Tab-separated table of C-alpha atoms in Angstrom:
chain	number	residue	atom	x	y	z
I	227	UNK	CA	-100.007	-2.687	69.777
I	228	UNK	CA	-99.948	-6.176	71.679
I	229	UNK	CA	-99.714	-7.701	68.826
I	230	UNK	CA	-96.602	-5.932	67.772
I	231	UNK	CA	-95.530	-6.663	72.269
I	232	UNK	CA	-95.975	-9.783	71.759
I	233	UNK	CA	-93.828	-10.408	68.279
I	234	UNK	CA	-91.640	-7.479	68.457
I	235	UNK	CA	-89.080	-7.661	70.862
I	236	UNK	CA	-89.201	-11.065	71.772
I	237	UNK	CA	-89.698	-12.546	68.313
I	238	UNK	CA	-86.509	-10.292	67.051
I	239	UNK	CA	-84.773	-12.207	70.299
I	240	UNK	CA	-85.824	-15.736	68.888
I	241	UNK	CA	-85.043	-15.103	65.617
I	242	UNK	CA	-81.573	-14.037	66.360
I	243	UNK	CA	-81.446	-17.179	68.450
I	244	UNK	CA	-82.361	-19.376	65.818
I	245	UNK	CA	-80.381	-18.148	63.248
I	246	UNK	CA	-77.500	-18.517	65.646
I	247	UNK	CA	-78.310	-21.655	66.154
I	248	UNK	CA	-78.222	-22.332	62.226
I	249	UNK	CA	-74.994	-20.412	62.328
I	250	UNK	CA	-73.506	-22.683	64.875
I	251	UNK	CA	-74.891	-25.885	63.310
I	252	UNK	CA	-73.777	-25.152	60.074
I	253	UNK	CA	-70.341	-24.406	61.167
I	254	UNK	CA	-69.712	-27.936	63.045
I	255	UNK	CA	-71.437	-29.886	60.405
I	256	UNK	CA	-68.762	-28.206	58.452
I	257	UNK	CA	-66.416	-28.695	60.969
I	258	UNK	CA	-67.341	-32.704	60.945
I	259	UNK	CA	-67.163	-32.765	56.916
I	260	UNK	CA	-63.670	-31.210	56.993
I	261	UNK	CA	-62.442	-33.625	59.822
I	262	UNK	CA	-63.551	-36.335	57.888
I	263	UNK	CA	-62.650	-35.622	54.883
I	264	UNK	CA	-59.141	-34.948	56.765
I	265	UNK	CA	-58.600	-37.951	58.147
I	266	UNK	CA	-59.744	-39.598	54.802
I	267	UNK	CA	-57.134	-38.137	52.660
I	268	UNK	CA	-54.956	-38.631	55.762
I	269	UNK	CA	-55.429	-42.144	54.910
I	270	UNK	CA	-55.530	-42.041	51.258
I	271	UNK	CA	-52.052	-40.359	51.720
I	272	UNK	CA	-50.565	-43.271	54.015
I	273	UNK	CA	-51.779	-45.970	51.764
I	274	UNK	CA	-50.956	-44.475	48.695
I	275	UNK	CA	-47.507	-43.465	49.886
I	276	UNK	CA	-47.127	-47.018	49.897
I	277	UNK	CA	-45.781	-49.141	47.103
I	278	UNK	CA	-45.575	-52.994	46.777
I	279	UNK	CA	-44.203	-55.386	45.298
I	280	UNK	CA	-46.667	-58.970	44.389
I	281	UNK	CA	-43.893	-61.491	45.431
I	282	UNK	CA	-46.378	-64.465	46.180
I	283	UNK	CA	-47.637	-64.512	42.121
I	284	UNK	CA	-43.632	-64.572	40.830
I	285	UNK	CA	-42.833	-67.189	42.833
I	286	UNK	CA	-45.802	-69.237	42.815
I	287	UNK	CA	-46.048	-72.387	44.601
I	288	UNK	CA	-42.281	-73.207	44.729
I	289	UNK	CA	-41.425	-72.293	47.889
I	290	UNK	CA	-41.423	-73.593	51.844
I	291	UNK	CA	-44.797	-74.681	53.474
I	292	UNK	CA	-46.914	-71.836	55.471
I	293	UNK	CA	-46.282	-72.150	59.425
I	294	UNK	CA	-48.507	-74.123	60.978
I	295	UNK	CA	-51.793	-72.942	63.004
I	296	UNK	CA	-51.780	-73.018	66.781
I	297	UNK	CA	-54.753	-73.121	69.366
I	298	UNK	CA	-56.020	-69.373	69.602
I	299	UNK	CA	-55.099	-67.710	73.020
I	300	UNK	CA	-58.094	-66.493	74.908
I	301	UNK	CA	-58.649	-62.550	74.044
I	302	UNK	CA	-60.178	-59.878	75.964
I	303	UNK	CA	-63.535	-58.073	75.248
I	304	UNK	CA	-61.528	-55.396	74.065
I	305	UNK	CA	-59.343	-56.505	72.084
I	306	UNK	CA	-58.745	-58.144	68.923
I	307	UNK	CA	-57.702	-62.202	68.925
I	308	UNK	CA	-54.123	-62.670	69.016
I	309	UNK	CA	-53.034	-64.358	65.651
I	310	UNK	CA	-52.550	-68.429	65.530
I	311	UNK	CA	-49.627	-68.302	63.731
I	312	UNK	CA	-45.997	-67.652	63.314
I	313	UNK	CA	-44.952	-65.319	61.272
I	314	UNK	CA	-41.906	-64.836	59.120
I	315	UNK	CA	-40.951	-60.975	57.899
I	316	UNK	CA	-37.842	-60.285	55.171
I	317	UNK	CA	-36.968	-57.167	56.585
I	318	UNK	CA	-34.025	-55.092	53.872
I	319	UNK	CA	-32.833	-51.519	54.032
I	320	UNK	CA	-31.478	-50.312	51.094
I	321	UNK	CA	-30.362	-47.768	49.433
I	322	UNK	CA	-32.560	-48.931	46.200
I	323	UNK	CA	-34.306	-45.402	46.077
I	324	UNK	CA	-32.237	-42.931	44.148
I	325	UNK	CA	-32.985	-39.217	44.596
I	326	UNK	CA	-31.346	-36.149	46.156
I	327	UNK	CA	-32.522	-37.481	49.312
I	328	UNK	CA	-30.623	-40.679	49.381
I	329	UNK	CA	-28.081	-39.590	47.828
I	330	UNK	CA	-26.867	-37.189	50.274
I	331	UNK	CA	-27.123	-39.319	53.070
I	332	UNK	CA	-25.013	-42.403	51.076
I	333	UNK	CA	-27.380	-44.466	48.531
I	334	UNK	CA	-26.901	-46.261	45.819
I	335	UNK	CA	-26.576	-44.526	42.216
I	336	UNK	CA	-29.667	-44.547	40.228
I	337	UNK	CA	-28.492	-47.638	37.862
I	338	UNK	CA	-27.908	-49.785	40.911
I	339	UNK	CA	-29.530	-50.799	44.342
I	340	UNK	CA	-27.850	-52.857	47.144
I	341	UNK	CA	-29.534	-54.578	50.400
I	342	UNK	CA	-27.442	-52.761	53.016
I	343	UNK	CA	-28.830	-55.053	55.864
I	344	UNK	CA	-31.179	-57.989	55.804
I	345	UNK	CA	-33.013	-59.393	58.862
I	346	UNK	CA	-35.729	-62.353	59.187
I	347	UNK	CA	-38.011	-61.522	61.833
I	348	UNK	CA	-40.028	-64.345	63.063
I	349	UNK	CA	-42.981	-63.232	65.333
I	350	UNK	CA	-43.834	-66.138	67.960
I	351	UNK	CA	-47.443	-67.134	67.505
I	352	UNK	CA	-49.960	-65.164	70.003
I	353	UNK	CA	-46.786	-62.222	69.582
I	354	UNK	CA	-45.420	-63.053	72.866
I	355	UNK	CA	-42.399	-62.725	71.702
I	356	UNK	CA	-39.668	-62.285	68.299
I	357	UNK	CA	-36.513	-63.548	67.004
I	358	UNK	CA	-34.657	-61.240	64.637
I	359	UNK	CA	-31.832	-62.803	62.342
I	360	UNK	CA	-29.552	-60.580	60.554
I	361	UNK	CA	-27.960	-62.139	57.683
I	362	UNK	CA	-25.003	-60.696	56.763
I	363	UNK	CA	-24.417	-59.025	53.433
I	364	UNK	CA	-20.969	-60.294	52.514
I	365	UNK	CA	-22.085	-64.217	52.840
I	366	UNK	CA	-21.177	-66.310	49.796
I	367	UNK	CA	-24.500	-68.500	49.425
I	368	UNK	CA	-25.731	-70.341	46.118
I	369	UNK	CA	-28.527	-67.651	44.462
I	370	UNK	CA	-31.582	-69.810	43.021
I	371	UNK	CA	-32.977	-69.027	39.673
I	372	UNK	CA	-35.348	-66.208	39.969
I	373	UNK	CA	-37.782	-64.692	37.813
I	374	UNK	CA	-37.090	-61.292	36.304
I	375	UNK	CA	-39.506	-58.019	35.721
I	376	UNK	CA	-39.224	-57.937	32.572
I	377	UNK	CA	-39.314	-61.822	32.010
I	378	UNK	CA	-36.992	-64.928	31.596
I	379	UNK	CA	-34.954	-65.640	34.870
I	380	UNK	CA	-31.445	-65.525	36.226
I	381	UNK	CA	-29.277	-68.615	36.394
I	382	UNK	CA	-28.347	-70.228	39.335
I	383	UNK	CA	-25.073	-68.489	40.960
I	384	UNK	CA	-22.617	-70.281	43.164
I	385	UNK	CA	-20.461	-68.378	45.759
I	386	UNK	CA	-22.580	-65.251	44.836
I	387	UNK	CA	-22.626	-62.994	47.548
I	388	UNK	CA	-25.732	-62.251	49.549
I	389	UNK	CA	-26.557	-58.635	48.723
I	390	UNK	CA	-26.397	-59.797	45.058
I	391	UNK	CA	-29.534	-61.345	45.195
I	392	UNK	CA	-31.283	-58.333	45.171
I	393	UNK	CA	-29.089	-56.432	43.100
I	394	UNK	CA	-29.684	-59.022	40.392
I	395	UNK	CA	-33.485	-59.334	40.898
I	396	UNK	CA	-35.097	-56.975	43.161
I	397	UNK	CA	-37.449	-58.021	46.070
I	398	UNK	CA	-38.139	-61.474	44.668
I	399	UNK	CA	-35.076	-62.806	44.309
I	400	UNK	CA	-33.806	-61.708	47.999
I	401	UNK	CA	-37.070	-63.192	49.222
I	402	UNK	CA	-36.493	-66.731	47.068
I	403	UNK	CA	-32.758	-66.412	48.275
I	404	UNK	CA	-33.418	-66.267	51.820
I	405	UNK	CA	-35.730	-69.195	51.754
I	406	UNK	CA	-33.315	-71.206	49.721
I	407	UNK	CA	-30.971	-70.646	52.476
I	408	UNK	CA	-33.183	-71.220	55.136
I	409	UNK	CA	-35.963	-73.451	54.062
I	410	UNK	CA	-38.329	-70.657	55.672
I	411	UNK	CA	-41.123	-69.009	53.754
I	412	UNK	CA	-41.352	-65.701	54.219
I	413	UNK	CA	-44.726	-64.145	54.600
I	414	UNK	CA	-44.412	-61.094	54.422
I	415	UNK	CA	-41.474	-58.346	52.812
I	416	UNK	CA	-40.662	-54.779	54.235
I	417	UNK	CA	-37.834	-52.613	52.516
I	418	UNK	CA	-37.040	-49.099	54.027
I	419	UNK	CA	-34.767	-46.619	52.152
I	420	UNK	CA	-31.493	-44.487	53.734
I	421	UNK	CA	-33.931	-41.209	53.719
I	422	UNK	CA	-37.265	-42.996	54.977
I	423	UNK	CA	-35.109	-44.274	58.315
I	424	UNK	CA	-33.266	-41.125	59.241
I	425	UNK	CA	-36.906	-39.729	58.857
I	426	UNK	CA	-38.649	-41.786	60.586
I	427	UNK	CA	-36.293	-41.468	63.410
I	428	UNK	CA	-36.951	-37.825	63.451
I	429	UNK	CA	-40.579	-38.362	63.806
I	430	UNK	CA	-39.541	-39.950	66.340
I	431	UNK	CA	-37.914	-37.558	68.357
I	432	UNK	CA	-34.637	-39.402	67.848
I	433	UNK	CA	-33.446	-42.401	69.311
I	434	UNK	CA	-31.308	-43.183	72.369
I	435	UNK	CA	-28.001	-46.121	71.912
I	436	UNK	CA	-25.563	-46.662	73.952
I	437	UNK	CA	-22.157	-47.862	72.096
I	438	UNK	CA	-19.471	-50.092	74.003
I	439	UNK	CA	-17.006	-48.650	72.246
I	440	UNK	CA	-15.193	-45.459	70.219
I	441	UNK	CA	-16.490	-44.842	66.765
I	442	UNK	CA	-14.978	-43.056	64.225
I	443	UNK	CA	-15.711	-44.189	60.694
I	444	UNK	CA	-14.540	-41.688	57.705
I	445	UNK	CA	-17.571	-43.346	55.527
I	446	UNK	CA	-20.103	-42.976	57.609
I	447	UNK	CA	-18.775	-39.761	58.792
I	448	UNK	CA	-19.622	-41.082	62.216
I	449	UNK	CA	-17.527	-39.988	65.316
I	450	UNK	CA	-18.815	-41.121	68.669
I	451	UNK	CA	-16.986	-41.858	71.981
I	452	UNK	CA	-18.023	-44.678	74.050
I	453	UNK	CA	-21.475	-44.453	75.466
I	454	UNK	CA	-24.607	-43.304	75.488
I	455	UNK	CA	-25.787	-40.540	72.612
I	456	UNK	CA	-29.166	-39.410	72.034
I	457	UNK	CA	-29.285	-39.376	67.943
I	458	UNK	CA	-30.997	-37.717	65.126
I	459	UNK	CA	-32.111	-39.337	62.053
I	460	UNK	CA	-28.762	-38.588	60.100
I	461	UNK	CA	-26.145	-39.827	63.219
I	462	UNK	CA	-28.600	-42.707	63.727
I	463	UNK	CA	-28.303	-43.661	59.511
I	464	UNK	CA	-24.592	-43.629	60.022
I	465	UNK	CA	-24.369	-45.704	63.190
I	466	UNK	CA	-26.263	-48.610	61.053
I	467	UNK	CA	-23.895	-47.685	58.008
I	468	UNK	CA	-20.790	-48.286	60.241
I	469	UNK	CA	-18.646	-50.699	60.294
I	470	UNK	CA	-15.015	-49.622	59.263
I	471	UNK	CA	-14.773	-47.746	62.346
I	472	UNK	CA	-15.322	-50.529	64.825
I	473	UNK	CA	-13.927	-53.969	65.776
I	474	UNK	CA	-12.238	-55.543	62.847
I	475	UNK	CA	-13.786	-53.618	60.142
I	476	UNK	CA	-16.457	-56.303	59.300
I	477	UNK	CA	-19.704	-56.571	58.790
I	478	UNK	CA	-20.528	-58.401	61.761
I	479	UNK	CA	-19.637	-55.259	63.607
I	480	UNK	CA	-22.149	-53.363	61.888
I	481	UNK	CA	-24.751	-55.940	62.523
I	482	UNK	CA	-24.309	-55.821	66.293
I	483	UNK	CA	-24.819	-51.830	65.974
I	484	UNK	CA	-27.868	-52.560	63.821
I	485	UNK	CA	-29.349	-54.782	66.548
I	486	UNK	CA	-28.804	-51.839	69.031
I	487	UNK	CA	-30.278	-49.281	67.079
I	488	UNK	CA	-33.844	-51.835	66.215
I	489	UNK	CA	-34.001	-52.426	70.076
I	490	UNK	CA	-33.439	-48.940	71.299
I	491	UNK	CA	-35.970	-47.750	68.451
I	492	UNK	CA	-38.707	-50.306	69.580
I	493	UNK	CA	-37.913	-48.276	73.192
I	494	UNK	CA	-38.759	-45.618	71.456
I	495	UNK	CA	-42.130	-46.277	69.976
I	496	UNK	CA	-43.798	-47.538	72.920
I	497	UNK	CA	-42.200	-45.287	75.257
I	498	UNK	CA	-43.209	-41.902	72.538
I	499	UNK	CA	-46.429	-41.608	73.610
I	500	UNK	CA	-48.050	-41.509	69.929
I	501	UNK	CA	-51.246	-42.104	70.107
I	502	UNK	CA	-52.049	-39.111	72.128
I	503	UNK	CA	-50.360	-37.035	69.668
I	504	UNK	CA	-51.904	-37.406	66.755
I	505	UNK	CA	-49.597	-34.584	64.373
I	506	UNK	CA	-47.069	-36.852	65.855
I	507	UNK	CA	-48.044	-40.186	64.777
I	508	UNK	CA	-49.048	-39.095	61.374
I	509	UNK	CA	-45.659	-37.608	60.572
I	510	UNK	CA	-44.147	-41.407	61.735
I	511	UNK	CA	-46.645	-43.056	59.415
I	512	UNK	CA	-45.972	-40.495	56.746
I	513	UNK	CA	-42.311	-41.466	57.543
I	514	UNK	CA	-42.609	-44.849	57.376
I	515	UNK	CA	-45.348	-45.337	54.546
I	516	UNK	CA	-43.016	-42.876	52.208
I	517	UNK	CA	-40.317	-44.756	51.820
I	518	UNK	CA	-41.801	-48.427	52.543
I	519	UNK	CA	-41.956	-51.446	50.099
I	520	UNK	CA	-43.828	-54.078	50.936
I	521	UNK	CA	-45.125	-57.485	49.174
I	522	UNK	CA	-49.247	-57.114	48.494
I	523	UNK	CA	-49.797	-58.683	51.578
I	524	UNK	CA	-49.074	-55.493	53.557
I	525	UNK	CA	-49.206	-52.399	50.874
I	526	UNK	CA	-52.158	-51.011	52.580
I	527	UNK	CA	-52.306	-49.228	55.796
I	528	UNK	CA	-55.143	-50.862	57.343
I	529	UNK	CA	-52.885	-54.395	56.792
I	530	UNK	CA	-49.964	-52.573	58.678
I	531	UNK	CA	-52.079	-51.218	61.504
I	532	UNK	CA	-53.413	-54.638	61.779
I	533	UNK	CA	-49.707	-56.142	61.947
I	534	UNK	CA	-48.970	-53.179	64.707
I	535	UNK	CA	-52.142	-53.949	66.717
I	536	UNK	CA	-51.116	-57.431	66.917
I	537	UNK	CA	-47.757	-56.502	68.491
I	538	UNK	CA	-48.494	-54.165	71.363
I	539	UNK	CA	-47.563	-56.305	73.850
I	540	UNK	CA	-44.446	-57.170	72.228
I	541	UNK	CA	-41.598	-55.256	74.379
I	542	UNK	CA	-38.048	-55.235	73.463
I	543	UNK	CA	-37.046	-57.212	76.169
I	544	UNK	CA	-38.725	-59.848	74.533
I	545	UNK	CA	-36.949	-59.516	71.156
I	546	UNK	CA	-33.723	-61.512	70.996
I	547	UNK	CA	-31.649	-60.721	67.994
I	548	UNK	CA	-28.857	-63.010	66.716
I	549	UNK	CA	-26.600	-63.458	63.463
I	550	UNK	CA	-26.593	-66.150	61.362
I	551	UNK	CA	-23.557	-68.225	62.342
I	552	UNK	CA	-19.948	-67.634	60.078
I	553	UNK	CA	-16.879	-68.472	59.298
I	554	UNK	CA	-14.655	-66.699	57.041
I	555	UNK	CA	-14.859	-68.178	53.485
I	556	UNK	CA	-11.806	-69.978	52.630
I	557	UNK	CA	-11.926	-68.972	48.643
I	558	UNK	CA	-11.894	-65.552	49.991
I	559	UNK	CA	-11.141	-64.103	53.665
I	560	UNK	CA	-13.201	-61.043	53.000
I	561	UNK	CA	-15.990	-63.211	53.101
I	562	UNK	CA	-18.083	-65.661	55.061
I	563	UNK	CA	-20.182	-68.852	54.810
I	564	UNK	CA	-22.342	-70.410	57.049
I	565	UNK	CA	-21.021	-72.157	59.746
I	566	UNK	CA	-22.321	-75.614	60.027
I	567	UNK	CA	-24.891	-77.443	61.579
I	568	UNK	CA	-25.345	-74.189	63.858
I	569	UNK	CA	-26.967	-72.249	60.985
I	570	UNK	CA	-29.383	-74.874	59.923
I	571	UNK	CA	-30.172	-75.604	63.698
I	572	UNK	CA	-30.516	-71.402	64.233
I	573	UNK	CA	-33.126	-71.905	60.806
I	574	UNK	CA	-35.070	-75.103	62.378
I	575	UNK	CA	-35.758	-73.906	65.584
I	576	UNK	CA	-37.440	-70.876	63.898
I	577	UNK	CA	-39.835	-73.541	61.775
């Protein structure tokens, strides 16, 4: 009778308890395994959604020097070394991604691809601050030989227009073409598509421009009136599509939009609040990483958190963005050249 006193009740109670215990331990260990193994296909996702392009091997050796390495900025406990360098960034959107997607929202056909807009961003070293130079599409420049996919190369072109660069040879030959006109190597290359932009400004929660003036473009299918419009992805798309509907119908036009919409988007990041949403900053990545190209260099995600990390102090008040000085073409008004020596002295003082 004690005996069954002293392991009845009581031993029933601890049992119950223990197996509870077991119970509960079980289920977070679970809990743990499924988070992890979350958050590693999370990642697996990201990176694979990536795709890249090896521009440093097709080039080879042929090209502008490196920047050079600067003293190292004293870094907090916390955080990471600033870089020592300068850095140099092709940055294209195109509409090189053919699809339902694009297509509905204005890309190229599936036997061609055009680079819509082209910028060189050069980061300052220590990221203190950034330069971004739009190039503008329509510029008649001489297009170097460049290697070819499939093998062979292109022959030189003279008075070939910008955008034709990649047209003719893909991510390679825009890169080689904008250091031939620029005597700038470019470390690294980005492409985004027409769909992975008005996505990403979705994620985003949309972005806020203000416009100076009236907008109504029948291609972009963009009607604004003067000032300030909180856009979706779509209406944002069109406002860096414009240009027929503003000013003189040029590309410049479009450019200054463009430089709007990358300022009031960099707003927009650091003022979004993403890292304490997490659902929210993996649909941006997924945004971003879906329709991204980028040379090897940065076709994983840990290489483009590492790029982001080094820019979080980098505010858009510290981002000046300029165009690559004109003058209508005089074989062809509907062009432009370089204007001279302000172009080369815009390139050197990026060097």
């Amino acid at each position: 009778m004690t005996g069954r006193d002293e392991n009845g009740d009581d031993g029933r109670r601890v049992g119950r308890r223990s197996r509870a215990l077991r119970t509960v331990g079980i289920v977070l260990a679970g809990a743990v395994v499924l988070g992890v193994g979350a958050v590693g296909w999370a990642y697996w996702h990201l990176s694979d959604n990536i795709k890249s392009v090896d521009i440093n091997n097709a080039l080879g050796d042929d090209r502008p020097p490196r920047a050079m390495t600067t003293p190292s900025p004293s870094a907090s406990v916390s955080a990471p070394p600033l870089p020592t360098e300068a850095l140099n960034i092709l940055v294209l959107g195109s509409d090189s991604r053919s699809g339902e997607e694009n297509q509905e929202l204005g890309g190229g056909s599936s036997t061609g691809a055009r680079s819509d807009t082209a910028m060189v961003v050069h980061l300052d070293a220590g990221r203190t601050g950034a330069t971004i130079v739009s190039i503008p599409r329509d510029t008649l420049v001489t297009r170097p030989s460049c290697p070819l996919p499939s093998g062979g190369s292109t022959e030189v072109a003279y008075t070939s227009m910008f955008n034709n660069a990649y047209a003719i040879g893909g991510p390679v030959c825009a890169v080689k073409t904008v250091e031939s006109i620029t005597n700038i190597r470019m470390d690294h290359y980005i492409e985004i598509d027409f769909s992975g932009f008005a996505k990403l400004v979705d994620a985003l929660g949309g972005v806020t421009v203000t416009t100076d003036e009236d907008i109504d473009d029948e291609d972009s299918h963009l009607r604004l009136d003067a000032g300030t419009h909180h856009l979706d992805g779509q209406q944002a798309l069109a406002l860096a599509r414009t240009r027929h509907g503003i000013g003189d119908g040029s590309d410049l036009g479009r450019i200054g939009l463009q430089q709007k919409l990358v300022k009031a988007l960099l707003d927009q990041i650091s003022t979004a609040g993403l890292l304490a949403d997490p659902a929210r900053l993996y649909r941006v990545a997924d945004a971003v990483t879906g329709s991204l190209t980028t040379d090897t260099g940065l076709d994983s995600l840990s290489e483009l958190m590492r790029l982001g990390q080094s820019l979080r102090g980098l505010s858009s008040d510290a981002v000046r963005t300029v165009t690559m000085p004109v003058v209508p073409a005089a074989s062809d008004r509907n062009r432009v050249v370089a204007e001279e020596p302000e172009a080369s002295e815009l390139w050197e003082s990026l060097r």
